Coordinates of C-alpha atoms in Angstrom, one line a residue:
Chain A
M167 CA -5.3 21.3 -46.2
I168 CA -2.3 19.1 -45.3
V169 CA -0.9 17.1 -48.1
Q170 CA 1.4 14.5 -46.5
V171 CA 2.1 12.3 -43.6
A172 CA 4.2 13.8 -40.8
Q173 CA 5.2 13.2 -37.2
A174 CA 6.3 15.2 -34.2
G175 CA 7.3 14.1 -30.7
T176 CA 8.8 11.0 -29.1
L177 CA 7.7 8.0 -27.0
E178 CA 9.6 9.2 -24.0
S179 CA 7.4 9.4 -20.8
S180 CA 5.8 12.8 -20.4
D181 CA 6.0 13.3 -24.1
C182 CA 3.7 12.2 -27.0
L183 CA 4.2 11.0 -30.6
V184 CA 1.8 12.7 -33.0
T185 CA 1.2 11.3 -36.5
V186 CA -0.9 13.3 -39.0
S187 CA -2.1 12.5 -42.5
P188 CA -4.5 14.1 -44.9
A189 CA -8.3 13.7 -44.3
P190 CA -11.3 15.8 -45.3
G191 CA -12.6 16.1 -41.7
L192 CA -11.1 15.6 -38.2
E193 CA -10.4 11.9 -37.5
L194 CA -8.8 11.6 -34.0
E195 CA -7.3 8.6 -32.5
W196 CA -5.9 9.1 -29.0
R197 CA -3.9 6.2 -27.4
G198 CA -2.4 6.0 -23.9
P199 CA -3.1 5.0 -20.4
S200 CA -5.0 8.3 -19.5
A201 CA -6.8 8.6 -22.9
S202 CA -10.2 8.0 -21.4
L203 CA -9.6 10.3 -18.4
F204 CA -9.1 13.3 -20.8
A205 CA -11.4 12.4 -23.6
G206 CA -13.3 15.7 -23.7
R207 CA -10.2 17.8 -23.3
N208 CA -8.3 15.9 -26.0
R209 CA -10.9 16.6 -28.6
S210 CA -11.2 20.3 -27.8
L211 CA -7.5 20.7 -27.6
V212 CA -7.1 19.2 -31.1
E213 CA -9.9 21.3 -32.5
T214 CA -8.3 24.4 -31.1
V215 CA -4.9 23.7 -32.7
L216 CA -6.6 22.8 -36.1
A217 CA -8.5 26.1 -36.0
E218 CA -5.3 28.1 -35.1
K219 CA -3.6 26.6 -38.2
G220 CA -6.6 27.4 -40.3
L221 CA -7.2 23.7 -41.1
E222 CA -10.5 21.9 -41.5
G223 CA -9.4 18.3 -41.3
A224 CA -6.7 15.8 -40.7
K225 CA -6.3 12.3 -39.4
I226 CA -4.4 12.7 -36.1
I227 CA -3.0 9.9 -34.1
V228 CA -1.7 10.8 -30.6
Q229 CA 0.3 8.3 -28.6
D230 CA 0.2 10.1 -25.3
Q231 CA 2.8 9.1 -22.8
G232 CA 1.5 11.4 -20.1
A233 CA 2.3 14.7 -21.7
L234 CA 1.2 18.0 -20.3
E235 CA -1.1 20.3 -22.3
V236 CA 1.6 22.6 -23.5
T237 CA 3.5 19.6 -24.8
L238 CA 0.5 18.2 -26.5
R239 CA -0.3 21.5 -28.2
A240 CA 3.2 22.0 -29.4
R241 CA 3.6 18.5 -30.8
I242 CA 0.3 18.5 -32.6
G243 CA 0.9 22.0 -34.0
T244 CA 4.4 21.0 -35.2
A245 CA 3.2 17.8 -36.8
L246 CA 0.5 19.8 -38.7
D247 CA 3.1 22.3 -39.9
R248 CA 5.3 19.6 -41.2
A249 CA 2.4 18.0 -43.0
R250 CA 1.7 21.1 -45.0
K251 CA 3.0 21.3 -48.5
G252 CA 6.7 22.1 -48.6
A253 CA 7.0 22.3 -44.8
N254 CA 8.2 18.7 -44.3
R255 CA 11.7 18.5 -43.1
Chain B
M296 CA -25.9 -12.7 -5.4
G297 CA -24.9 -12.2 -1.7
Q298 CA -24.8 -8.5 -1.3
E299 CA -25.0 -5.9 1.4
N300 CA -28.5 -5.2 2.6
R301 CA -28.2 -1.6 3.4
R302 CA -25.7 1.2 3.1
V303 CA -25.2 4.4 5.1
L304 CA -23.0 7.5 4.8
N305 CA -20.1 7.6 7.3
S306 CA -18.7 10.8 8.7
L307 CA -16.6 11.4 5.5
G308 CA -19.8 11.1 3.4
R309 CA -18.8 7.8 2.0
S310 CA -21.4 5.1 1.3
V311 CA -20.6 2.0 3.3
P312 CA -22.5 -1.2 4.1
T313 CA -23.9 -1.9 7.6
F314 CA -24.2 -5.6 6.9
I315 CA -22.5 -7.9 4.4
D316 CA -23.7 -11.5 3.8
G317 CA -20.9 -13.8 4.7
L318 CA -19.1 -11.2 6.8
G319 CA -21.7 -9.8 9.3
A320 CA -22.4 -6.3 10.7
F321 CA -20.2 -3.3 10.4
D322 CA -20.3 0.2 11.9
P323 CA -19.6 3.2 9.8
Y324 CA -16.5 5.3 10.4
R325 CA -17.2 8.2 12.7
G326 CA -13.8 9.8 13.2
P327 CA -10.3 8.4 14.0
W328 CA -10.9 8.0 17.7
S329 CA -14.6 7.2 17.9
R330 CA -14.0 3.7 19.4
L331 CA -11.0 4.6 21.6
E332 CA -12.8 7.5 23.1
G333 CA -15.7 5.3 24.1
G334 CA -13.4 3.1 26.2
H335 CA -13.7 0.2 23.8
E336 CA -13.2 -3.2 25.4
R337 CA -13.4 -6.6 23.9
T338 CA -12.7 -10.2 24.9
H339 CA -9.4 -11.3 23.5
F340 CA -9.8 -14.3 21.2
A341 CA -7.8 -17.2 22.3
P342 CA -6.9 -20.3 20.3
P343 CA -7.2 -23.7 22.0
L344 CA -4.5 -24.9 24.3
K345 CA -3.4 -28.3 23.1
G346 CA -1.1 -30.9 24.7
R347 CA 1.4 -33.2 23.1
M348 CA 2.9 -36.4 24.4
P349 CA 6.6 -36.1 25.2
Q350 CA 9.3 -37.1 22.8
G351 CA 7.1 -37.0 19.7
S352 CA 8.1 -35.5 16.4
K353 CA 6.4 -32.5 14.7
V354 CA 8.0 -33.0 11.4
T355 CA 5.5 -34.0 8.7
P356 CA 6.9 -35.3 5.4
S357 CA 4.9 -33.3 3.0
L358 CA 2.7 -30.3 2.6
R359 CA -0.2 -32.5 1.7
Q360 CA 0.1 -34.6 4.8
A361 CA 0.4 -31.4 6.9
I362 CA -2.8 -30.1 5.3
E363 CA -4.5 -33.4 6.1
A364 CA -3.3 -33.5 9.6
S365 CA -4.3 -29.9 10.2
G366 CA -8.0 -30.8 9.7
L367 CA -8.4 -28.1 7.1
Q368 CA -11.8 -28.4 5.3
S369 CA -13.7 -26.6 2.7
G370 CA -15.1 -23.2 3.9
M371 CA -12.4 -22.7 6.5
T372 CA -9.9 -19.8 6.9
V373 CA -6.2 -20.0 6.1
S374 CA -3.6 -17.4 6.7
F375 CA -0.1 -16.6 5.4
H376 CA 2.4 -13.8 5.9
H377 CA 4.0 -11.7 3.1
H378 CA 7.5 -11.3 4.6
L379 CA 9.0 -13.1 1.6
R380 CA 7.7 -10.2 -0.6
N381 CA 7.5 -11.0 -4.3
G382 CA 9.5 -14.2 -3.9
D383 CA 6.9 -16.1 -1.8
A384 CA 5.9 -19.5 -3.3
L385 CA 4.2 -20.9 -0.2
L386 CA 0.8 -19.3 -0.5
M387 CA 0.3 -20.6 -4.0
A388 CA 1.8 -24.0 -3.1
V389 CA -0.7 -24.5 -0.2
L390 CA -3.7 -23.3 -2.1
N391 CA -2.8 -25.4 -5.2
E392 CA -2.4 -28.5 -2.9
C393 CA -5.8 -27.7 -1.3
E394 CA -7.4 -27.7 -4.8
A395 CA -5.8 -31.0 -5.6
M396 CA -7.3 -32.4 -2.4
G397 CA -10.7 -31.1 -3.2
I398 CA -10.8 -28.4 -0.6
A399 CA -12.8 -25.4 -1.8
D400 CA -14.6 -22.2 -0.6
L401 CA -11.6 -21.1 1.5
T402 CA -11.3 -17.7 3.1
V403 CA -7.7 -16.5 2.6
A404 CA -6.4 -14.0 5.2
P405 CA -2.8 -13.2 4.4
S406 CA -1.1 -10.2 5.9
S407 CA -1.0 -9.0 2.3
L408 CA -1.0 -10.2 -1.3
T409 CA 2.0 -9.4 -3.5
D410 CA 3.0 -9.9 -7.1
A411 CA 3.9 -13.5 -6.2
H412 CA 0.2 -14.3 -5.7
E413 CA -1.3 -13.5 -9.1
G414 CA -2.5 -17.1 -9.3
V415 CA -5.1 -16.3 -6.5
A416 CA -7.3 -14.8 -9.3
D417 CA -7.6 -18.2 -11.0
L418 CA -8.2 -19.9 -7.7
V419 CA -11.2 -17.6 -7.1
R420 CA -12.6 -18.5 -10.6
R421 CA -12.2 -22.2 -9.8
G422 CA -13.9 -21.9 -6.5
V423 CA -10.9 -22.8 -4.3
V424 CA -11.0 -19.3 -2.8
R425 CA -14.3 -17.7 -1.8
Q426 CA -13.3 -14.8 0.4
I427 CA -10.2 -12.6 0.8
H428 CA -9.0 -10.5 3.7
T429 CA -5.8 -8.6 3.0
S430 CA -3.9 -5.3 3.2
G431 CA -2.9 -5.1 -0.4
V432 CA -4.0 -6.4 -3.8
R433 CA -2.2 -5.9 -7.1
G434 CA -2.2 -7.1 -10.7
A435 CA -4.5 -9.8 -11.8
V436 CA -6.1 -10.3 -8.3
G437 CA -7.0 -6.6 -8.1
K438 CA -8.5 -6.7 -11.5
A439 CA -10.5 -9.8 -10.7
I440 CA -11.9 -8.3 -7.5
S441 CA -12.7 -4.9 -9.2
R442 CA -14.6 -6.7 -12.0
G443 CA -16.7 -8.3 -9.3
E444 CA -15.4 -11.9 -9.6
V445 CA -15.2 -12.4 -5.9
E446 CA -18.7 -12.8 -4.7
V447 CA -18.3 -11.7 -1.0
P448 CA -16.7 -8.3 -0.8
V449 CA -13.0 -8.3 0.0
V450 CA -12.0 -6.8 3.3
I451 CA -9.0 -4.4 3.2
R452 CA -7.3 -3.8 6.5
S453 CA -4.3 -1.8 7.7
H454 CA -1.6 -3.7 9.6
G455 CA -2.9 -2.5 12.9
G456 CA -6.5 -3.2 11.8
R457 CA -5.5 -6.8 10.9
A458 CA -3.9 -7.4 14.3
R459 CA -7.0 -6.0 16.0
A460 CA -9.4 -8.1 13.9
I461 CA -7.4 -11.3 14.7
E462 CA -7.1 -10.5 18.4
E463 CA -10.7 -9.7 18.9
G464 CA -11.8 -12.7 16.8
S465 CA -13.4 -10.9 13.9
V466 CA -11.1 -13.0 11.8
V467 CA -10.6 -16.5 13.1
I468 CA -7.8 -18.4 11.4
D469 CA -8.3 -22.1 11.3
V470 CA -4.8 -22.9 9.9
A471 CA -1.8 -20.6 9.5
F472 CA 0.8 -21.7 7.1
L473 CA 3.9 -19.8 8.1
A474 CA 7.0 -19.7 5.8
A475 CA 9.9 -20.1 8.2
P476 CA 13.3 -19.1 6.7
A477 CA 15.0 -21.0 9.5
C478 CA 13.2 -23.5 11.7
D479 CA 14.2 -26.3 14.2
P480 CA 12.3 -29.6 14.5
Q481 CA 10.3 -28.3 17.4
G482 CA 9.0 -25.3 15.3
N483 CA 11.1 -22.6 16.8
M484 CA 11.6 -20.2 13.9
T485 CA 13.2 -17.0 12.7
G486 CA 13.3 -15.0 9.5
A487 CA 16.7 -13.6 10.1
L488 CA 18.6 -16.7 9.0
G489 CA 18.6 -19.1 6.1
P490 CA 18.7 -19.0 2.3
S491 CA 15.2 -17.5 2.2
G492 CA 16.0 -15.1 5.0
C493 CA 13.6 -12.2 5.0
G494 CA 14.1 -10.3 8.3
S495 CA 11.3 -9.7 10.7
L496 CA 8.4 -12.2 11.0
G497 CA 6.2 -9.6 12.8
Y498 CA 3.0 -10.3 11.0
A499 CA 3.4 -14.1 11.3
Q500 CA 3.8 -13.7 15.1
T501 CA 0.2 -12.5 15.3
D502 CA -1.1 -15.5 13.3
A503 CA 1.0 -18.0 15.3
R504 CA -0.6 -16.7 18.6
H505 CA -4.2 -16.9 17.3
A506 CA -4.6 -19.6 14.7
R507 CA -6.2 -22.8 15.8
H508 CA -3.5 -24.8 14.0
V509 CA 0.0 -23.6 13.0
V510 CA 2.1 -25.2 10.3
A511 CA 5.7 -24.0 10.0
V512 CA 7.1 -24.5 6.5
T513 CA 10.8 -24.3 6.0
D514 CA 13.5 -24.8 3.5
H515 CA 16.2 -24.6 6.1
L516 CA 15.7 -27.1 9.0
V517 CA 18.3 -26.6 11.7
P518 CA 19.0 -28.7 14.7
Q519 CA 17.5 -27.6 18.0
P520 CA 18.2 -25.2 19.6
L521 CA 17.8 -22.4 17.2
R522 CA 19.5 -19.5 18.9
Q523 CA 17.3 -16.7 17.8
V524 CA 13.6 -17.3 18.0
S525 CA 10.9 -15.2 16.5
I526 CA 8.1 -17.6 16.9
P527 CA 8.5 -20.2 19.7
Q528 CA 7.8 -23.9 19.4
Y529 CA 4.8 -24.0 21.8
L530 CA 2.7 -22.2 19.2
V531 CA 3.5 -24.6 16.4
D532 CA 1.7 -27.8 15.6
Q533 CA 3.6 -29.1 12.6
V534 CA 6.9 -28.6 10.8
V535 CA 7.2 -29.3 7.0
V536 CA 10.4 -29.2 5.1
V537 CA 10.2 -28.1 1.5
E538 CA 12.9 -27.7 -1.1
S539 CA 12.4 -24.0 -1.4
L540 CA 10.1 -21.3 0.0
G541 CA 10.3 -19.3 -3.2
D542 CA 12.4 -17.2 -5.5
A543 CA 15.6 -16.3 -3.6
S544 CA 16.3 -13.4 -5.9
K545 CA 13.0 -11.8 -5.1
I546 CA 13.2 -12.6 -1.4
A547 CA 16.8 -11.5 -0.7
T548 CA 16.4 -8.1 -2.2
G549 CA 19.3 -5.6 -1.8
A550 CA 19.0 -2.4 0.2
A551 CA 16.6 0.1 -1.4
R552 CA 18.7 3.0 -2.8
I553 CA 17.9 6.7 -2.4
T554 CA 16.1 8.0 -5.5
R555 CA 17.9 10.2 -8.1
S556 CA 14.7 11.6 -9.5
P557 CA 14.9 15.4 -9.2
V558 CA 11.2 15.7 -8.6
D559 CA 11.3 13.2 -5.7
L560 CA 14.4 14.8 -4.2
K561 CA 12.7 18.2 -4.3
I562 CA 9.7 16.8 -2.6
A563 CA 11.9 15.0 0.0
Q564 CA 13.9 18.1 0.7
D565 CA 10.8 20.2 1.3
A566 CA 9.3 17.5 3.5
Y567 CA 12.5 17.4 5.5
R568 CA 12.4 21.2 5.8
L569 CA 8.9 21.0 7.1
I570 CA 9.9 18.4 9.7
A571 CA 12.8 20.7 10.8
A572 CA 10.4 23.7 11.0
S573 CA 8.1 21.7 13.2
E574 CA 10.9 21.4 15.8
L575 CA 10.3 17.7 16.2
L576 CA 13.7 16.9 14.8
A577 CA 15.2 17.1 18.3
P578 CA 17.0 14.6 20.6
A579 CA 14.9 11.4 21.2
V580 CA 12.9 11.9 18.0
S581 CA 11.0 8.8 16.8
F582 CA 10.6 8.5 13.1
Q583 CA 9.2 6.3 10.3
V584 CA 9.6 6.6 6.5
G585 CA 8.4 4.3 3.8
A586 CA 10.6 2.6 1.2
G587 CA 9.2 4.5 -1.8
G588 CA 11.1 7.1 -3.8
A589 CA 10.4 10.4 -2.1
S590 CA 9.7 9.0 1.4
L591 CA 12.9 7.1 1.7
A592 CA 14.8 10.2 0.4
V593 CA 13.5 12.2 3.4
A594 CA 15.5 9.8 5.6
A595 CA 18.7 10.9 3.8
F596 CA 18.0 14.6 4.5
V597 CA 17.1 13.8 8.1
R598 CA 20.2 11.7 8.5
D599 CA 22.4 14.6 7.4
H600 CA 20.6 17.0 9.7
M601 CA 21.0 14.6 12.7
R602 CA 24.7 14.1 12.0
Q603 CA 25.5 17.8 11.6
K604 CA 23.6 18.8 14.7
G605 CA 24.7 15.8 16.7
I606 CA 21.1 14.8 17.4
K607 CA 20.5 11.2 18.6
G608 CA 17.0 9.9 17.9
S609 CA 15.1 7.5 20.1
W610 CA 13.8 4.9 17.6
G611 CA 12.7 4.3 14.1
C612 CA 9.9 1.9 13.3
G613 CA 7.8 0.2 10.6
G614 CA 8.8 -1.5 7.5
I615 CA 12.6 -1.2 8.1
T616 CA 15.0 -0.6 5.2
G617 CA 18.7 -1.0 4.9
Y618 CA 18.9 2.8 5.1
M619 CA 17.3 2.8 8.6
V620 CA 19.8 0.1 9.7
Q621 CA 22.6 2.3 8.5
M622 CA 21.3 5.1 10.7
L623 CA 21.0 2.7 13.6
E624 CA 24.6 1.5 13.2
E625 CA 25.8 5.1 13.0
G626 CA 24.2 5.7 16.4
L627 CA 21.5 8.0 15.1
F628 CA 18.8 5.9 16.8
E629 CA 18.8 4.0 20.1
A630 CA 16.7 1.2 18.5
L631 CA 14.6 0.1 15.6
Y632 CA 11.2 -1.6 15.9
D633 CA 10.9 -3.9 12.9
V634 CA 7.5 -5.4 12.1
Q635 CA 8.5 -6.1 8.5
S636 CA 11.9 -5.8 6.7
F637 CA 11.5 -4.0 3.4
D638 CA 14.8 -5.4 2.1
A639 CA 16.6 -8.5 3.0
A640 CA 19.7 -6.4 3.6
V641 CA 18.2 -6.0 7.0
C642 CA 18.5 -9.7 8.0
Q643 CA 22.1 -9.4 9.3
S644 CA 21.2 -6.4 11.5
L645 CA 18.3 -8.3 13.0
A646 CA 20.7 -11.2 13.8
R647 CA 23.6 -9.0 15.0
N648 CA 22.1 -5.9 16.6
G649 CA 20.4 -6.3 20.0
N650 CA 18.8 -2.9 19.5
H651 CA 17.1 -4.0 16.3
I652 CA 13.9 -5.2 17.8
E653 CA 11.5 -7.5 16.1
I654 CA 7.9 -6.6 17.0
D655 CA 4.6 -8.2 16.1
Q656 CA 1.8 -6.7 14.2
S657 CA -0.3 -5.8 17.3
W658 CA 2.7 -4.2 19.0
Y659 CA 3.3 -2.2 15.9
A660 CA -0.1 -0.7 15.2
N661 CA -3.2 -2.3 16.8
P662 CA -5.2 0.7 18.0
L663 CA -7.2 -1.3 20.5
N664 CA -4.5 -3.0 22.5
R665 CA -2.9 -1.3 25.5
G666 CA -0.4 0.7 23.5
C667 CA 1.2 0.2 20.1
V668 CA 4.5 1.7 18.8
V669 CA 3.0 4.0 16.2
H670 CA 1.0 5.8 18.9
N671 CA 4.3 7.3 20.1
L672 CA 5.7 8.3 16.7
D673 CA 6.9 11.9 16.3
V674 CA 7.2 11.9 12.6
V675 CA 6.0 9.7 9.7
V676 CA 6.4 10.3 6.0
L677 CA 4.0 8.5 3.8
A678 CA 3.4 8.1 0.0
A679 CA 0.0 8.4 -1.8
L680 CA -1.6 7.5 -5.1
E681 CA -3.9 10.5 -4.8
V682 CA -5.1 13.0 -2.2
D683 CA -8.0 15.3 -2.0
V684 CA -8.8 18.9 -0.8
D685 CA -9.9 17.4 2.5
F686 CA -6.5 15.8 2.9
N687 CA -7.9 12.3 2.5
V688 CA -5.5 9.8 1.1
N689 CA -6.0 6.9 -1.4
V690 CA -3.3 4.2 -1.5
M691 CA -5.7 1.5 -2.8
T692 CA -7.3 2.2 -6.2
G693 CA -5.8 3.6 -9.4
H694 CA -7.5 6.4 -11.4
D695 CA -9.5 3.7 -13.3
G696 CA -11.0 2.6 -10.0
V697 CA -9.1 -0.8 -10.1
L698 CA -7.5 -2.1 -6.8
R699 CA -3.8 -1.9 -7.1
G700 CA -2.3 -0.9 -3.8
A701 CA -1.9 -1.7 -0.1
S702 CA -3.3 -0.1 3.0
G703 CA -0.3 -1.2 5.0
G704 CA 0.5 0.9 8.0
H705 CA -0.6 4.1 6.3
C706 CA -3.7 5.0 8.4
D707 CA -2.1 3.6 11.6
T708 CA 1.0 5.7 11.5
A709 CA -0.9 8.8 10.3
A710 CA -3.2 8.5 13.3
G711 CA -0.4 7.9 15.8
A712 CA 2.3 10.3 14.7
K713 CA 2.5 13.9 16.0
L714 CA 3.4 14.9 12.5
A715 CA 2.1 12.9 9.5
I716 CA 3.4 14.1 6.2
V717 CA 2.2 12.8 2.8
V718 CA 4.6 13.1 -0.1
A719 CA 3.4 12.9 -3.7
P720 CA 4.4 14.3 -7.1
S721 CA 1.7 16.9 -8.1
F722 CA 1.0 14.8 -11.2
R723 CA 1.9 11.4 -12.5
G724 CA 1.8 10.5 -16.2
G725 CA 0.0 13.7 -16.9
V726 CA -2.7 13.0 -14.3
P727 CA -3.1 15.3 -11.3
S728 CA -2.6 13.8 -7.8
I729 CA -4.8 16.3 -6.0
L730 CA -8.6 15.8 -6.5
D731 CA -11.8 17.2 -5.1
R732 CA -12.6 13.7 -3.8
V733 CA -10.3 10.7 -3.8
Q734 CA -11.7 7.6 -5.3
T735 CA -11.1 5.5 -2.1
V736 CA -10.2 6.8 1.4
V737 CA -7.7 4.7 3.2
T738 CA -6.3 7.4 5.5
P739 CA -8.7 10.1 6.7
G740 CA -7.7 13.8 6.2
E741 CA -8.3 14.3 9.9
T742 CA -5.0 12.5 10.6
V743 CA -2.9 14.0 7.8
D744 CA -1.0 17.2 8.8
A745 CA 0.6 18.2 5.5
I746 CA 0.9 17.2 1.8
V747 CA 4.2 17.9 0.2
T748 CA 4.5 18.1 -3.6
E749 CA 7.2 19.5 -5.8
R750 CA 5.0 22.6 -6.4
G751 CA 4.3 23.5 -2.9
I752 CA 3.2 22.3 0.6
A753 CA -0.4 22.2 1.6
I754 CA -1.0 22.2 5.4
N755 CA -4.2 20.9 7.0
P756 CA -6.2 23.9 8.3
R757 CA -6.4 22.0 11.6
R758 CA -2.7 22.6 12.0
K759 CA -2.5 26.4 12.2
D760 CA 0.7 26.1 14.3
L761 CA 2.4 24.1 11.7
A762 CA 1.4 26.5 8.9
E763 CA 2.8 29.3 10.9
A764 CA 6.1 27.5 11.5
A765 CA 6.4 26.6 7.9
R766 CA 5.7 30.1 6.7
A767 CA 8.3 31.4 9.3
A768 CA 10.8 29.0 7.7
R769 CA 9.9 30.5 4.3
L770 CA 8.6 27.2 3.0
P771 CA 6.3 27.3 -0.1
V772 CA 3.0 26.9 1.7
K773 CA -0.1 27.0 -0.5
E774 CA -3.8 26.5 0.0
I775 CA -4.6 23.0 -1.2
A776 CA -7.3 24.3 -3.6
D777 CA -4.8 26.7 -5.2
L778 CA -2.3 23.9 -5.5
K779 CA -4.9 21.8 -7.2
K780 CA -5.8 24.6 -9.7
E781 CA -2.1 25.2 -10.5
V782 CA -1.6 21.6 -11.4
E783 CA -4.8 21.4 -13.4
A784 CA -3.6 24.4 -15.5
L785 CA -0.8 22.1 -16.7
T786 CA -2.6 18.9 -17.0
G787 CA -6.2 19.7 -17.7
V788 CA -9.0 18.4 -15.5
P789 CA -9.5 14.6 -15.7
E790 CA -13.1 13.3 -16.1
R791 CA -13.4 10.0 -14.2
A792 CA -15.8 7.3 -15.1
E793 CA -18.2 6.8 -12.2
P794 CA -18.0 3.3 -10.8
D795 CA -21.1 1.1 -10.5
S796 CA -22.2 2.1 -7.0
D797 CA -24.7 -0.8 -6.9
R798 CA -22.1 -3.4 -6.4
V799 CA -19.6 -3.2 -3.5
V800 CA -16.5 -5.4 -4.4
A801 CA -14.4 -4.5 -1.4
V802 CA -14.7 -2.6 1.9
V803 CA -12.0 -0.6 3.5
E804 CA -11.9 -0.9 7.2
Y805 CA -10.4 1.8 9.3
R806 CA -7.9 0.5 11.8
D807 CA -10.6 0.4 14.6
G808 CA -12.9 -1.9 12.5
T809 CA -15.3 0.8 11.3
L810 CA -15.9 1.1 7.5
I811 CA -14.2 4.1 6.0
D812 CA -15.0 3.4 2.4
S813 CA -16.3 1.0 -0.2
V814 CA -14.7 0.0 -3.5
F815 CA -17.2 -0.4 -6.3
Q816 CA -17.2 -2.7 -9.3
V817 CA -15.6 -1.1 -12.3
R818 CA -17.8 -0.8 -15.4

């Protein structure tokens, strides 16, 4: 369970800004010009990262500036790590 | 709603109408040379010959009086040229004046629509404009068309296709309103001089020769004789003087610079290496590049190569940039054929250099005249919004299906050149550029020899010789399907919303007049 609000990433093109906050289940908000093109992939990508971190829920907002999958994964993972208790820098 | 009665699949498997209410019958595309091989012959459309009494004046005091004198009525066809780029104010001024005069249901047939023509969308909604024929559509106009706001499907034509359509009378222009950066009282005009100087008036020349009535509109009236004449007086009915033809800062654009983007430069370098491997970069080479990032950068590599090896080319053509002028003045080409100047930096060259030759739209690219310039091209480098595994190219619709591009000379030059190279980054904004099937085909894969991305070069299987030469030169040649997979491993596979295939909002004509694809209403 994450306990605080945290962010990772930037608004540079080809990057993304991920904001996470506590929530019992997964609440996903994906913003950006290609959000609808990758709707299915985005959901499964977030679910995978959550599972890897052993988390059941979080509110996740992704402002996607055209990031590649590796970037998205890394930014979401880092934001979740930072939102865990004591992990916030 | 007036809609097409029936659709068929063309030879690329694209669904296209065979008849459109308000436009008439169309043949489906059957390959790039289907009409030429059949010995296609048509009667050349001719406008009326009209006489004038001696010693009269052609100068009309206002745009409104010129429109009145032209006999323009509701339902007729008007044309414009887009040589003033994003600075053109004439098209909107004429159409707004038409609205004020109660003229409606016009067919607008400009050589293209630019960012300066956003207001056309509202004129469609207000009933002033009923039909559109164009090469390009952008912004608000593209959105309005894609949402189905123009009842009769818009016809998208290449530059060569437009010249063909006008010369054969498929498009009959009632009144051409031609922005004339310098004009004398008899209507002799040029684009090379004046405060709104734009360079070549190549597209306008075609209109001037075929419109039933020609109005020259200028903000720089000079005494007769104008020394350099692009369009001669005997084609011009009226001359109108206005305060300004548009926004000088957007007309008089400086020379396009070579990109500094490392991705574009990598693509350009590999494209250049492919040209070198093809052995076409030899004395008397003819060459065309676009003004876009990677394609213009190819010219920089080619220029270095020609200088180092002492190669003198024959000619460059197309939309001419300041960079091509520099190559001309360095003696790397014998001549430039200029149908459209991409930057106003070209004006002085057109006025100064006898070997900088202004050509009309038909001379440039009409496939059904007795020989156009692009049919003798050695090499052309073209950009793309997206390509597919069959090498088809889309330069018209974005990944949301909305019209936002221009056909231009893309399919004309690809068909004419010995070597047609398409350059594109392998993905843009996280979205891959190589698909199984492009949304809209503008240029058929049959006429594209290679696609160069920063991750590798895909060579059309029809060109085994080129693939061999590229491999021998140790270029990164890949199967296009492999290249596609490699990109998708980085970006994921996009899922596109299917457009509403019940409603055709635009048709894309191939250069010979057959329909190569349809653009459907977005949901």
